[in-house]
């Protein structure tokens, strides 16, 4: 940022500090810049958002000379004044800066010279994608009739709540603000008033694609001036697409925001119908800022401040009954994201072990031969750990798979274990010393091995407790001073250069991995997706839904199912190849270290990122 011009030198330190902050705001939010002196002033801390009125600014600043223009933008706490003569602007600048000025304000005023008055950001005519506004959807009689359908009682009832922000009444089903959902099994006594029927007949004429759409839930919101509704996305799993909102009795400005920080202020005129669908319904928040005025364009196209009046809105929705939401915006979708993630961690021991049995052990057993064919090249950092061991050291590989780290260091004793008997067979054929066991219960005496490796194993355990228990078990069997090397899959596959996992996809090799998108499919572990291996009753008891990962893309979730497409030696036909799903918990940065720190007799000697994995070297104390 450029420093302030010389003229500002005379000002107090505190004022200069404040002005530098406002200079930053100016360059961030507008295309104007600070100048030495000009006829234009930025009034840094008086604007519509801070509750200042145009008239008040005009009155105050006119005392310095004739004003040509006052510009106030909605949503801003600053404004701009253009004097007719630079001389008068300088006068105002010198007298007002850092001083108490406006009668309505307790705090000091701050001014900056700017090269121009930046253009106003007014309500754009563009709307978020998928949002549609039908103006004059109803006439005044219909408006009155609809307003009369709702009888507001003065006492709080269950269906009619006076929320902090506004008064609400539900028809058809109650929308619970506590968990932002509806109880689909408990319809209300009062269904949507019959008087609303004409709206949907009319809608189907102008919007044929909605001719079959019928709401079964209605929320009536009543906003007194000063009240609003916090920004939100109507819960995906609760309602279908679209959602309609009819504005009655008064106009209001609704704010729309997306995750790319785009922001639209949309004026909802009285008697208009707003149709929120697709992206606007699923990926943009909407809300009404609690305030007593809105800034509207008048007939001449100028902005004016309008006092809000009581607005009543009818929000019509249709309950989602055909299973979870399958929208394209999983990031905002409660059907697709957070619930499943946390649910896995809350599984009981019994369920967690069943989940692993079906989605890890049985899968590896079935794919053992194909899996082993794809696992030849040892990772260099693991190999150098193995090679660093002293002659006579005992190395245990927990989850050794096909034994790809065995046979490199000729001077050590190597033993391996794995859950999969078929992988054990591969090892035995190769002449390695292995036994079959679960990594949670190693059949070894405590303090017996000099070193341990566990590569890409612990991420197959479904709860944090079980992952911790597995590391605990490794530490237990280590001799004091012994070391363990642990690798787990990282959620972030782009930490350094692209990991080899992502690189294997030719498309990704070309494009930046940053942009690799993932259209997630979800599988409920309740519905048997594993007819071959999983008896119904086992799957049913999980009660979790997990996202299915698109291979060779970045991870979008921590708990997920990763497909393994089984190709037999003879068949090249991918279509016929059965797909198996493996459970993974992919780790956040530092998660593995934190887990290890919480374990007794164990210190973290080194932690690093290697080929898409978070890795630690642990030492037993
Ligand atoms: O008042 C409105 O127009 C919108 C209300 C709303 O967004 C809601 O109830 O979810
Ligand atoms: Fe809403
Ligand atoms: Zn959704």
Tab-separated table of C-alpha atoms and ligand atoms in Angstrom, residues 166 168 170 175 177 217 219-223 228-230 232-235 239 243-247 252 254 256 268 274 276 286-288 311-317, ligand 1:
chain	number	residue	atom	x	y	z
A	166	UNK	CA	-39.248	-12.362	13.426
A	168	UNK	CA	-43.105	-17.402	12.222
A	170	UNK	CA	-45.922	-23.120	9.926
A	175	UNK	CA	-39.763	-26.483	10.411
A	177	UNK	CA	-35.017	-24.178	13.732
A	217	UNK	CA	-45.127	-27.163	3.711
A	219	UNK	CA	-43.649	-21.112	6.484
A	220	UNK	CA	-45.076	-17.656	6.995
A	221	UNK	CA	-42.562	-15.112	8.247
A	222	UNK	CA	-43.544	-11.711	9.574
A	223	UNK	CA	-40.759	-9.134	9.763
A	228	UNK	CA	-34.428	-10.087	9.572
A	229	UNK	CA	-33.403	-13.669	8.999
A	230	UNK	CA	-29.782	-14.816	9.322
A	232	UNK	CA	-28.794	-19.697	5.590
A	233	UNK	CA	-29.332	-22.423	3.029
A	234	UNK	CA	-32.596	-24.274	3.498
A	235	UNK	CA	-31.590	-27.783	4.590
A	239	UNK	CA	-36.818	-30.132	0.999
A	243	UNK	CA	-38.328	-23.278	-2.850
A	244	UNK	CA	-40.711	-20.366	-3.418
A	245	UNK	CA	-41.109	-17.161	-1.487
A	246	UNK	CA	-43.935	-14.725	-1.982
A	247	UNK	CA	-43.466	-11.180	-0.624
A	252	UNK	CA	-37.439	-5.886	1.198
A	254	UNK	CA	-32.494	-10.005	0.436
A	256	UNK	CA	-27.331	-13.651	-1.472
A	268	UNK	CA	-37.909	-8.452	-3.534
A	274	UNK	CA	-39.075	-15.576	-5.788
A	276	UNK	CA	-34.969	-20.428	-5.646
A	286	UNK	CA	-29.988	-16.057	1.565
A	287	UNK	CA	-30.793	-13.761	4.418
A	288	UNK	CA	-32.351	-10.473	5.361
A	311	UNK	CA	-43.307	-7.602	5.477
A	312	UNK	CA	-44.984	-10.975	5.429
A	313	UNK	CA	-43.513	-13.738	3.318
A	314	UNK	CA	-45.014	-17.094	2.335
A	315	UNK	CA	-42.268	-19.656	1.802
A	316	UNK	CA	-43.576	-22.763	0.051
A	317	UNK	CA	-41.584	-25.966	0.141
B	1	LIG	O1	-38.749	-14.234	4.061
B	1	LIG	C1	-38.351	-14.801	3.059
B	1	LIG	O2	-38.600	-14.423	1.914
B	1	LIG	C2	-37.453	-15.993	3.191
B	1	LIG	C3	-37.687	-16.829	4.381
B	1	LIG	C4	-36.717	-17.945	4.441
B	1	LIG	O3	-35.690	-17.922	3.846
B	1	LIG	C5	-37.006	-19.141	5.232
B	1	LIG	O4	-37.946	-19.165	6.017
B	1	LIG	O5	-36.256	-20.117	5.088
